[in-house]
Short mmCIF file of N, CA and C in Angstrom, two decimals:
data_model
loop_
_atom_site.label_atom_id
_atom_site.label_comp_id
_atom_site.label_asym_id
_atom_site.label_seq_id
_atom_site.Cartn_x
_atom_site.Cartn_y
_atom_site.Cartn_z
N HIS A 157 26.30 2.09 -113.84
CA HIS A 157 26.18 1.87 -112.41
C HIS A 157 26.58 3.12 -111.62
N LYS A 158 27.62 3.85 -112.10
CA LYS A 158 28.06 5.08 -111.43
C LYS A 158 26.97 6.15 -111.51
N ARG A 159 26.32 6.24 -112.66
CA ARG A 159 25.27 7.25 -112.83
C ARG A 159 24.10 6.98 -111.89
N LYS A 160 23.75 5.72 -111.74
CA LYS A 160 22.66 5.35 -110.84
C LYS A 160 23.03 5.72 -109.40
N PHE A 161 24.27 5.51 -108.99
CA PHE A 161 24.75 5.85 -107.66
C PHE A 161 24.71 7.36 -107.43
N LYS A 162 25.15 8.14 -108.44
CA LYS A 162 25.12 9.60 -108.34
C LYS A 162 23.69 10.11 -108.25
N THR A 163 22.81 9.54 -109.05
CA THR A 163 21.40 9.94 -109.04
C THR A 163 20.79 9.66 -107.68
N LYS A 164 21.09 8.50 -107.12
CA LYS A 164 20.57 8.13 -105.81
C LYS A 164 21.06 9.10 -104.74
N ARG A 165 22.34 9.49 -104.77
CA ARG A 165 22.87 10.44 -103.81
C ARG A 165 22.22 11.81 -103.97
N CYS A 166 21.98 12.22 -105.22
CA CYS A 166 21.32 13.51 -105.46
C CYS A 166 19.90 13.51 -104.92
N VAL A 167 19.18 12.42 -105.13
CA VAL A 167 17.79 12.32 -104.64
C VAL A 167 17.79 12.36 -103.11
N ILE A 168 18.71 11.64 -102.47
CA ILE A 168 18.78 11.64 -101.01
C ILE A 168 19.11 13.04 -100.50
N ALA A 169 20.08 13.70 -101.14
CA ALA A 169 20.44 15.06 -100.73
C ALA A 169 19.26 16.01 -100.89
N ALA A 170 18.51 15.88 -101.98
CA ALA A 170 17.35 16.74 -102.21
C ALA A 170 16.29 16.50 -101.15
N LEU A 171 16.04 15.23 -100.80
CA LEU A 171 15.05 14.92 -99.77
C LEU A 171 15.47 15.47 -98.41
N LEU A 172 16.74 15.29 -98.06
CA LEU A 172 17.22 15.82 -96.78
C LEU A 172 17.13 17.34 -96.73
N SER A 173 17.43 17.99 -97.84
CA SER A 173 17.32 19.45 -97.90
C SER A 173 15.88 19.89 -97.74
N ALA A 174 14.97 19.19 -98.38
CA ALA A 174 13.55 19.53 -98.28
C ALA A 174 13.05 19.36 -96.85
N ILE A 175 13.47 18.27 -96.20
CA ILE A 175 13.05 18.04 -94.81
C ILE A 175 13.62 19.13 -93.91
N ALA A 176 14.88 19.45 -94.08
CA ALA A 176 15.50 20.50 -93.26
C ALA A 176 14.82 21.84 -93.47
N LEU A 177 14.49 22.17 -94.71
CA LEU A 177 13.81 23.42 -95.01
C LEU A 177 12.43 23.45 -94.37
N THR A 178 11.71 22.34 -94.44
CA THR A 178 10.38 22.26 -93.83
C THR A 178 10.46 22.45 -92.33
N LEU A 179 11.41 21.76 -91.68
CA LEU A 179 11.56 21.90 -90.23
C LEU A 179 11.96 23.31 -89.84
N ALA A 180 12.86 23.91 -90.59
CA ALA A 180 13.28 25.29 -90.28
C ALA A 180 12.13 26.26 -90.43
N THR A 181 11.32 26.09 -91.47
CA THR A 181 10.17 26.97 -91.70
C THR A 181 9.15 26.80 -90.59
N THR A 182 8.86 25.54 -90.20
CA THR A 182 7.90 25.29 -89.13
C THR A 182 8.38 25.91 -87.83
N ALA A 183 9.64 25.73 -87.50
CA ALA A 183 10.16 26.30 -86.26
C ALA A 183 10.09 27.82 -86.28
N THR A 184 10.33 28.42 -87.44
CA THR A 184 10.29 29.87 -87.55
C THR A 184 8.88 30.39 -87.33
N PHE A 185 7.87 29.72 -87.90
CA PHE A 185 6.50 30.19 -87.74
C PHE A 185 5.92 29.87 -86.38
N ALA A 186 6.32 28.76 -85.77
CA ALA A 186 5.72 28.34 -84.51
C ALA A 186 6.21 29.16 -83.32
N ARG A 187 7.48 29.61 -83.38
CA ARG A 187 8.04 30.33 -82.25
C ARG A 187 8.71 31.60 -82.73
N PRO A 188 8.33 32.73 -82.18
CA PRO A 188 8.93 33.97 -82.61
C PRO A 188 10.42 34.01 -82.32
N GLY A 189 11.22 34.35 -83.33
CA GLY A 189 12.66 34.38 -83.17
C GLY A 189 13.15 35.69 -82.58
N ASN A 190 12.33 36.72 -82.55
CA ASN A 190 12.77 38.02 -82.07
C ASN A 190 12.42 38.25 -80.60
N ALA A 191 12.06 37.18 -79.90
CA ALA A 191 11.70 37.33 -78.50
C ALA A 191 12.94 37.68 -77.69
N PRO A 192 12.84 38.65 -76.79
CA PRO A 192 13.99 39.02 -75.97
C PRO A 192 14.39 37.87 -75.05
N ALA A 193 15.66 37.85 -74.68
CA ALA A 193 16.13 36.82 -73.76
C ALA A 193 15.32 36.90 -72.47
N GLY A 194 14.94 35.77 -71.95
CA GLY A 194 14.16 35.74 -70.72
C GLY A 194 12.66 35.84 -70.95
N ALA A 195 12.25 36.10 -72.19
CA ALA A 195 10.82 36.22 -72.49
C ALA A 195 10.18 34.84 -72.51
N ILE A 196 8.90 34.81 -72.28
CA ILE A 196 8.14 33.57 -72.32
C ILE A 196 7.40 33.53 -73.66
N THR A 197 7.48 32.39 -74.32
CA THR A 197 6.78 32.20 -75.58
C THR A 197 5.47 31.46 -75.30
N PHE A 198 4.37 31.98 -75.84
CA PHE A 198 3.07 31.34 -75.70
C PHE A 198 2.66 30.79 -77.06
N VAL A 199 2.33 29.50 -77.10
CA VAL A 199 2.03 28.80 -78.35
C VAL A 199 0.58 28.30 -78.32
N ASN A 200 -0.10 28.39 -79.45
CA ASN A 200 -1.46 27.87 -79.65
C ASN A 200 -2.54 28.63 -78.88
N ALA A 201 -2.30 29.86 -78.50
CA ALA A 201 -3.36 30.65 -77.87
C ALA A 201 -4.40 31.01 -78.92
N PRO A 202 -5.68 30.97 -78.58
CA PRO A 202 -6.71 31.32 -79.54
C PRO A 202 -6.51 32.74 -80.06
N ALA A 203 -6.71 32.93 -81.37
CA ALA A 203 -6.45 34.23 -81.99
C ALA A 203 -7.71 35.09 -82.10
N GLN A 204 -8.85 34.49 -82.03
CA GLN A 204 -10.07 35.27 -82.22
C GLN A 204 -10.74 35.58 -80.88
N GLN A 205 -11.55 36.64 -80.87
CA GLN A 205 -12.26 37.03 -79.66
C GLN A 205 -13.18 35.89 -79.23
N SER A 206 -12.98 35.41 -78.04
CA SER A 206 -13.81 34.33 -77.52
C SER A 206 -13.54 34.20 -76.03
N GLU A 207 -14.33 33.37 -75.38
CA GLU A 207 -14.10 33.07 -73.97
C GLU A 207 -12.75 32.38 -73.80
N GLN A 208 -12.40 31.53 -74.77
CA GLN A 208 -11.10 30.85 -74.72
C GLN A 208 -9.95 31.86 -74.79
N MET A 209 -10.09 32.86 -75.64
CA MET A 209 -9.03 33.86 -75.77
C MET A 209 -8.89 34.65 -74.46
N ALA A 210 -10.00 35.00 -73.85
CA ALA A 210 -9.96 35.74 -72.59
C ALA A 210 -9.29 34.90 -71.50
N THR A 211 -9.60 33.61 -71.47
CA THR A 211 -8.98 32.72 -70.50
C THR A 211 -7.49 32.57 -70.77
N ALA A 212 -7.11 32.43 -72.04
CA ALA A 212 -5.69 32.32 -72.41
C ALA A 212 -4.92 33.57 -72.01
N LEU A 213 -5.52 34.74 -72.22
CA LEU A 213 -4.86 35.99 -71.82
C LEU A 213 -4.66 36.06 -70.30
N ALA A 214 -5.65 35.56 -69.56
CA ALA A 214 -5.51 35.54 -68.10
C ALA A 214 -4.36 34.61 -67.69
N VAL A 215 -4.27 33.45 -68.32
CA VAL A 215 -3.18 32.52 -68.02
C VAL A 215 -1.83 33.18 -68.36
N GLN A 216 -1.78 33.88 -69.47
CA GLN A 216 -0.54 34.56 -69.86
C GLN A 216 -0.14 35.60 -68.81
N ARG A 217 -1.11 36.39 -68.34
CA ARG A 217 -0.80 37.41 -67.32
C ARG A 217 -0.31 36.75 -66.02
N PHE A 218 -0.95 35.65 -65.64
CA PHE A 218 -0.55 34.95 -64.43
C PHE A 218 0.88 34.40 -64.55
N VAL A 219 1.17 33.72 -65.66
CA VAL A 219 2.50 33.13 -65.85
C VAL A 219 3.56 34.23 -65.93
N LYS A 220 3.27 35.30 -66.65
CA LYS A 220 4.23 36.42 -66.73
C LYS A 220 4.45 37.03 -65.35
N GLY A 221 3.39 37.16 -64.55
CA GLY A 221 3.53 37.70 -63.20
C GLY A 221 4.38 36.79 -62.32
N MET A 222 4.17 35.49 -62.43
CA MET A 222 4.98 34.55 -61.66
C MET A 222 6.44 34.63 -62.10
N SER A 223 6.68 34.66 -63.39
CA SER A 223 8.03 34.69 -63.93
C SER A 223 8.77 35.98 -63.55
N ALA A 224 8.04 37.10 -63.59
CA ALA A 224 8.65 38.40 -63.28
C ALA A 224 8.71 38.68 -61.78
N ARG A 225 8.19 37.73 -60.98
CA ARG A 225 8.12 37.89 -59.53
C ARG A 225 7.34 39.15 -59.15
N ASP A 226 6.27 39.37 -59.91
CA ASP A 226 5.41 40.53 -59.72
C ASP A 226 4.34 40.17 -58.68
N VAL A 227 4.59 40.50 -57.43
CA VAL A 227 3.71 40.10 -56.34
C VAL A 227 2.30 40.69 -56.50
N ASN A 228 2.21 41.89 -57.06
CA ASN A 228 0.89 42.52 -57.24
C ASN A 228 0.07 41.80 -58.30
N ALA A 229 0.72 41.39 -59.40
CA ALA A 229 0.00 40.68 -60.46
C ALA A 229 -0.51 39.33 -59.94
N VAL A 230 0.33 38.63 -59.19
CA VAL A 230 -0.08 37.32 -58.66
C VAL A 230 -1.19 37.50 -57.63
N TRP A 231 -1.11 38.53 -56.81
CA TRP A 231 -2.14 38.82 -55.80
C TRP A 231 -3.52 38.94 -56.46
N MET A 232 -3.58 39.56 -57.64
CA MET A 232 -4.86 39.76 -58.33
C MET A 232 -5.53 38.44 -58.70
N PHE A 233 -4.75 37.37 -58.85
CA PHE A 233 -5.31 36.07 -59.22
C PHE A 233 -5.72 35.23 -58.02
N ALA A 234 -5.32 35.64 -56.82
CA ALA A 234 -5.66 34.89 -55.61
C ALA A 234 -7.11 35.15 -55.23
N PRO A 235 -7.86 34.10 -54.94
CA PRO A 235 -9.23 34.31 -54.45
C PRO A 235 -9.22 35.05 -53.12
N GLU A 236 -10.32 35.69 -52.80
CA GLU A 236 -10.44 36.48 -51.57
C GLU A 236 -10.07 35.70 -50.33
N GLU A 237 -10.47 34.43 -50.27
CA GLU A 237 -10.17 33.61 -49.10
C GLU A 237 -8.65 33.48 -48.91
N GLU A 238 -7.92 33.31 -50.00
CA GLU A 238 -6.46 33.20 -49.90
C GLU A 238 -5.83 34.55 -49.57
N GLN A 239 -6.38 35.62 -50.13
CA GLN A 239 -5.88 36.95 -49.80
C GLN A 239 -6.05 37.21 -48.30
N ASP A 240 -7.21 36.85 -47.76
CA ASP A 240 -7.46 37.03 -46.33
C ASP A 240 -6.53 36.14 -45.50
N ALA A 241 -6.34 34.90 -45.94
CA ALA A 241 -5.52 33.96 -45.17
C ALA A 241 -4.04 34.35 -45.16
N PHE A 242 -3.51 34.78 -46.30
CA PHE A 242 -2.08 35.11 -46.38
C PHE A 242 -1.80 36.57 -46.02
N GLY A 243 -2.77 37.44 -46.29
CA GLY A 243 -2.68 38.82 -45.83
C GLY A 243 -1.89 39.80 -46.69
N THR A 244 -0.80 39.39 -47.30
CA THR A 244 0.01 40.34 -48.07
C THR A 244 0.36 39.77 -49.46
N GLU A 245 0.69 40.68 -50.36
CA GLU A 245 1.08 40.29 -51.71
C GLU A 245 2.31 39.39 -51.71
N PRO A 246 3.38 39.75 -50.96
CA PRO A 246 4.55 38.87 -50.94
C PRO A 246 4.26 37.47 -50.39
N ALA A 247 3.35 37.38 -49.43
CA ALA A 247 3.02 36.07 -48.85
C ALA A 247 2.28 35.20 -49.87
N ILE A 248 1.37 35.81 -50.62
CA ILE A 248 0.66 35.06 -51.67
C ILE A 248 1.66 34.59 -52.72
N TYR A 249 2.53 35.50 -53.16
CA TYR A 249 3.51 35.13 -54.19
C TYR A 249 4.40 33.99 -53.69
N ALA A 250 4.87 34.08 -52.46
CA ALA A 250 5.73 33.04 -51.89
C ALA A 250 5.00 31.69 -51.87
N ALA A 251 3.74 31.70 -51.48
CA ALA A 251 2.97 30.45 -51.43
C ALA A 251 2.80 29.85 -52.82
N TYR A 252 2.46 30.69 -53.80
CA TYR A 252 2.27 30.20 -55.16
C TYR A 252 3.59 29.73 -55.77
N SER A 253 4.67 30.46 -55.53
CA SER A 253 5.95 30.06 -56.12
C SER A 253 6.47 28.77 -55.47
N ASP A 254 6.17 28.56 -54.19
CA ASP A 254 6.53 27.29 -53.55
C ASP A 254 5.70 26.13 -54.10
N ALA A 255 4.41 26.37 -54.29
CA ALA A 255 3.51 25.32 -54.77
C ALA A 255 3.69 25.04 -56.26
N PHE A 256 3.98 26.07 -57.04
CA PHE A 256 4.03 25.94 -58.50
C PHE A 256 5.27 26.61 -59.08
N PRO A 257 6.46 26.11 -58.78
CA PRO A 257 7.68 26.75 -59.30
C PRO A 257 7.77 26.69 -60.82
N GLU A 258 7.05 25.77 -61.43
CA GLU A 258 7.08 25.63 -62.89
C GLU A 258 6.62 26.89 -63.60
N PHE A 259 5.68 27.63 -63.01
CA PHE A 259 5.21 28.87 -63.64
C PHE A 259 6.31 29.93 -63.65
N GLY A 260 7.03 30.04 -62.56
CA GLY A 260 8.09 31.02 -62.47
C GLY A 260 9.28 30.70 -63.36
N ASN A 261 9.45 29.42 -63.70
CA ASN A 261 10.58 29.00 -64.54
C ASN A 261 10.21 28.79 -66.00
N ALA A 262 8.95 28.98 -66.35
CA ALA A 262 8.49 28.68 -67.72
C ALA A 262 9.15 29.58 -68.75
N LYS A 263 9.57 28.98 -69.84
CA LYS A 263 10.09 29.71 -71.00
C LYS A 263 9.16 29.55 -72.19
N GLU A 264 8.37 28.46 -72.18
CA GLU A 264 7.39 28.26 -73.25
C GLU A 264 6.14 27.65 -72.63
N VAL A 265 5.00 28.19 -73.01
CA VAL A 265 3.71 27.71 -72.55
C VAL A 265 2.88 27.37 -73.79
N THR A 266 2.48 26.10 -73.88
CA THR A 266 1.71 25.65 -75.03
C THR A 266 0.29 25.29 -74.58
N PHE A 267 -0.69 25.99 -75.11
CA PHE A 267 -2.09 25.72 -74.80
C PHE A 267 -2.51 24.47 -75.56
N THR A 268 -3.11 23.50 -74.83
CA THR A 268 -3.51 22.25 -75.48
C THR A 268 -5.01 21.98 -75.40
N ARG A 269 -5.69 22.56 -74.41
CA ARG A 269 -7.12 22.26 -74.27
C ARG A 269 -7.80 23.35 -73.45
N PHE A 270 -9.04 23.65 -73.83
CA PHE A 270 -9.90 24.59 -73.10
C PHE A 270 -11.24 23.90 -72.87
N TRP A 271 -11.81 24.07 -71.68
CA TRP A 271 -13.16 23.59 -71.43
C TRP A 271 -13.75 24.35 -70.26
N GLN A 272 -15.05 24.18 -70.09
CA GLN A 272 -15.75 24.89 -69.02
C GLN A 272 -16.54 23.89 -68.20
N LYS A 273 -16.53 24.10 -66.88
CA LYS A 273 -17.31 23.27 -65.97
C LYS A 273 -17.99 24.22 -65.01
N GLY A 274 -19.29 24.39 -65.15
CA GLY A 274 -20.00 25.37 -64.33
C GLY A 274 -19.52 26.77 -64.68
N ASP A 275 -19.15 27.55 -63.66
CA ASP A 275 -18.65 28.91 -63.86
C ASP A 275 -17.12 28.97 -64.00
N THR A 276 -16.48 27.82 -64.02
CA THR A 276 -15.02 27.78 -64.05
C THR A 276 -14.52 27.41 -65.44
N ASN A 277 -13.61 28.21 -65.95
CA ASN A 277 -12.95 27.92 -67.22
C ASN A 277 -11.66 27.17 -66.92
N PHE A 278 -11.42 26.08 -67.63
CA PHE A 278 -10.22 25.29 -67.44
C PHE A 278 -9.35 25.36 -68.68
N VAL A 279 -8.04 25.30 -68.44
CA VAL A 279 -7.05 25.32 -69.51
C VAL A 279 -6.01 24.26 -69.16
N ARG A 280 -5.61 23.49 -70.17
CA ARG A 280 -4.46 22.61 -69.98
C ARG A 280 -3.32 23.18 -70.82
N VAL A 281 -2.15 23.30 -70.20
CA VAL A 281 -0.97 23.82 -70.88
C VAL A 281 0.23 22.92 -70.58
N TYR A 282 1.16 22.93 -71.52
CA TYR A 282 2.47 22.33 -71.29
C TYR A 282 3.41 23.49 -70.96
N LEU A 283 4.20 23.31 -69.90
CA LEU A 283 5.17 24.31 -69.48
C LEU A 283 6.56 23.73 -69.70
N SER A 284 7.38 24.47 -70.42
CA SER A 284 8.75 24.03 -70.66
C SER A 284 9.70 25.08 -70.09
N ASP A 285 10.72 24.61 -69.33
CA ASP A 285 11.67 25.56 -68.77
C ASP A 285 12.93 25.62 -69.63
N ALA A 286 13.90 26.41 -69.22
CA ALA A 286 15.12 26.63 -70.02
C ALA A 286 15.92 25.35 -70.22
N SER A 287 15.83 24.40 -69.30
CA SER A 287 16.58 23.16 -69.43
C SER A 287 15.81 22.10 -70.22
N GLY A 288 14.58 22.44 -70.65
CA GLY A 288 13.79 21.51 -71.45
C GLY A 288 12.85 20.63 -70.65
N ARG A 289 12.82 20.78 -69.33
CA ARG A 289 11.88 20.00 -68.51
C ARG A 289 10.46 20.40 -68.89
N LEU A 290 9.62 19.40 -69.03
CA LEU A 290 8.24 19.63 -69.45
C LEU A 290 7.28 19.22 -68.35
N SER A 291 6.33 20.11 -68.06
CA SER A 291 5.28 19.85 -67.08
C SER A 291 3.93 20.07 -67.73
N VAL A 292 2.91 19.46 -67.15
CA VAL A 292 1.54 19.63 -67.61
C VAL A 292 0.77 20.32 -66.49
N ALA A 293 0.12 21.43 -66.83
CA ALA A 293 -0.67 22.16 -65.83
C ALA A 293 -2.12 22.22 -66.26
N THR A 294 -3.00 21.95 -65.32
CA THR A 294 -4.43 22.15 -65.51
C THR A 294 -4.82 23.30 -64.59
N ILE A 295 -5.34 24.36 -65.20
CA ILE A 295 -5.62 25.59 -64.47
C ILE A 295 -7.11 25.90 -64.55
N GLY A 296 -7.72 26.14 -63.41
CA GLY A 296 -9.12 26.55 -63.36
C GLY A 296 -9.21 28.01 -62.95
N LEU A 297 -9.90 28.80 -63.75
CA LEU A 297 -10.05 30.23 -63.49
C LEU A 297 -11.53 30.59 -63.44
N TRP A 298 -11.84 31.49 -62.53
CA TRP A 298 -13.21 31.96 -62.38
C TRP A 298 -13.19 33.48 -62.49
N LEU A 299 -14.15 34.02 -63.21
CA LEU A 299 -14.27 35.47 -63.37
C LEU A 299 -15.19 35.99 -62.28
N ASP A 300 -14.64 36.81 -61.37
CA ASP A 300 -15.46 37.30 -60.25
C ASP A 300 -16.37 38.45 -60.67
N ASP A 301 -17.18 38.93 -59.74
CA ASP A 301 -18.14 39.99 -60.04
C ASP A 301 -17.48 41.30 -60.47
N ALA A 302 -16.25 41.52 -60.06
CA ALA A 302 -15.53 42.75 -60.43
C ALA A 302 -14.84 42.62 -61.80
N GLY A 303 -14.95 41.43 -62.41
CA GLY A 303 -14.32 41.21 -63.71
C GLY A 303 -12.87 40.78 -63.62
N ASP A 304 -12.44 40.31 -62.44
CA ASP A 304 -11.06 39.84 -62.26
C ASP A 304 -11.04 38.31 -62.30
N TRP A 305 -10.03 37.77 -62.97
CA TRP A 305 -9.84 36.31 -63.01
C TRP A 305 -9.21 35.85 -61.71
N LYS A 306 -9.74 34.78 -61.17
CA LYS A 306 -9.23 34.19 -59.93
C LYS A 306 -8.82 32.74 -60.19
N LEU A 307 -7.67 32.35 -59.66
CA LEU A 307 -7.15 31.00 -59.79
C LEU A 307 -7.86 30.15 -58.74
N VAL A 308 -8.77 29.29 -59.16
CA VAL A 308 -9.54 28.51 -58.20
C VAL A 308 -9.14 27.03 -58.21
N ASN A 309 -8.33 26.63 -59.18
CA ASN A 309 -7.88 25.25 -59.26
C ASN A 309 -6.58 25.23 -60.04
N CYS A 310 -5.59 24.50 -59.53
CA CYS A 310 -4.33 24.40 -60.26
C CYS A 310 -3.65 23.09 -59.90
N ASP A 311 -3.28 22.36 -60.93
CA ASP A 311 -2.58 21.09 -60.75
C ASP A 311 -1.43 21.05 -61.75
N VAL A 312 -0.21 20.90 -61.26
CA VAL A 312 0.97 20.86 -62.12
C VAL A 312 1.73 19.57 -61.82
N LYS A 313 2.02 18.83 -62.90
CA LYS A 313 2.75 17.57 -62.76
C LYS A 313 3.82 17.49 -63.84
N PRO A 314 4.88 16.75 -63.57
CA PRO A 314 5.86 16.51 -64.63
C PRO A 314 5.21 15.77 -65.79
N PHE A 315 5.63 16.06 -67.00
CA PHE A 315 5.07 15.41 -68.17
C PHE A 315 5.27 13.91 -68.10
N SER A 316 6.36 13.46 -67.48
CA SER A 316 6.64 12.03 -67.38
C SER A 316 5.53 11.31 -66.61
N ASP A 317 4.88 11.97 -65.65
CA ASP A 317 3.75 11.37 -64.94
C ASP A 317 2.60 11.10 -65.89
N ARG A 318 2.40 11.99 -66.84
CA ARG A 318 1.33 11.83 -67.83
C ARG A 318 1.63 10.63 -68.71
N LEU A 319 2.87 10.47 -69.10
CA LEU A 319 3.27 9.34 -69.95
C LEU A 319 3.13 8.02 -69.19
N ALA A 320 3.44 8.02 -67.91
CA ALA A 320 3.36 6.81 -67.10
C ALA A 320 1.92 6.32 -66.99
N GLY A 321 0.96 7.25 -67.04
CA GLY A 321 -0.46 6.89 -66.92
C GLY A 321 -1.06 6.33 -68.19
N LEU A 322 -0.34 6.35 -69.29
CA LEU A 322 -0.89 5.84 -70.55
C LEU A 322 -0.81 4.34 -70.64
#
């Protein structure tokens, strides 16, 4: 009876070790451990050259610009009508940061879906901040004639709103 008990404990310990090793390995591969403090981690971005990759890179530049409070980077994403209406780079940044503070606070951005509707590319991402709050953003980007991405649609909601709708 003692041997059976010891064997059972050894099997349980081996299973727990295997699970822990699997989780540690997955976490290591999914998120870079050498990222500097304050850096934003981007997860599930397309790796191959494609329209999706170009859209993901634009989203990355926009989120990094918002996080770094780079008024010039954010200005580049504003459509001409908004540039004319707000007039200056700081005014555009202030408007976007007031409307979408989740981008400025993001520590991890996970790409979950890409699609196209007409000339607009859409991306759905999960945004996680340092405290673990999770938001869902649907971003519409349009490539203008000069080859610049413009933010033409943006909707950000707490993840809990998404769960409530299920």
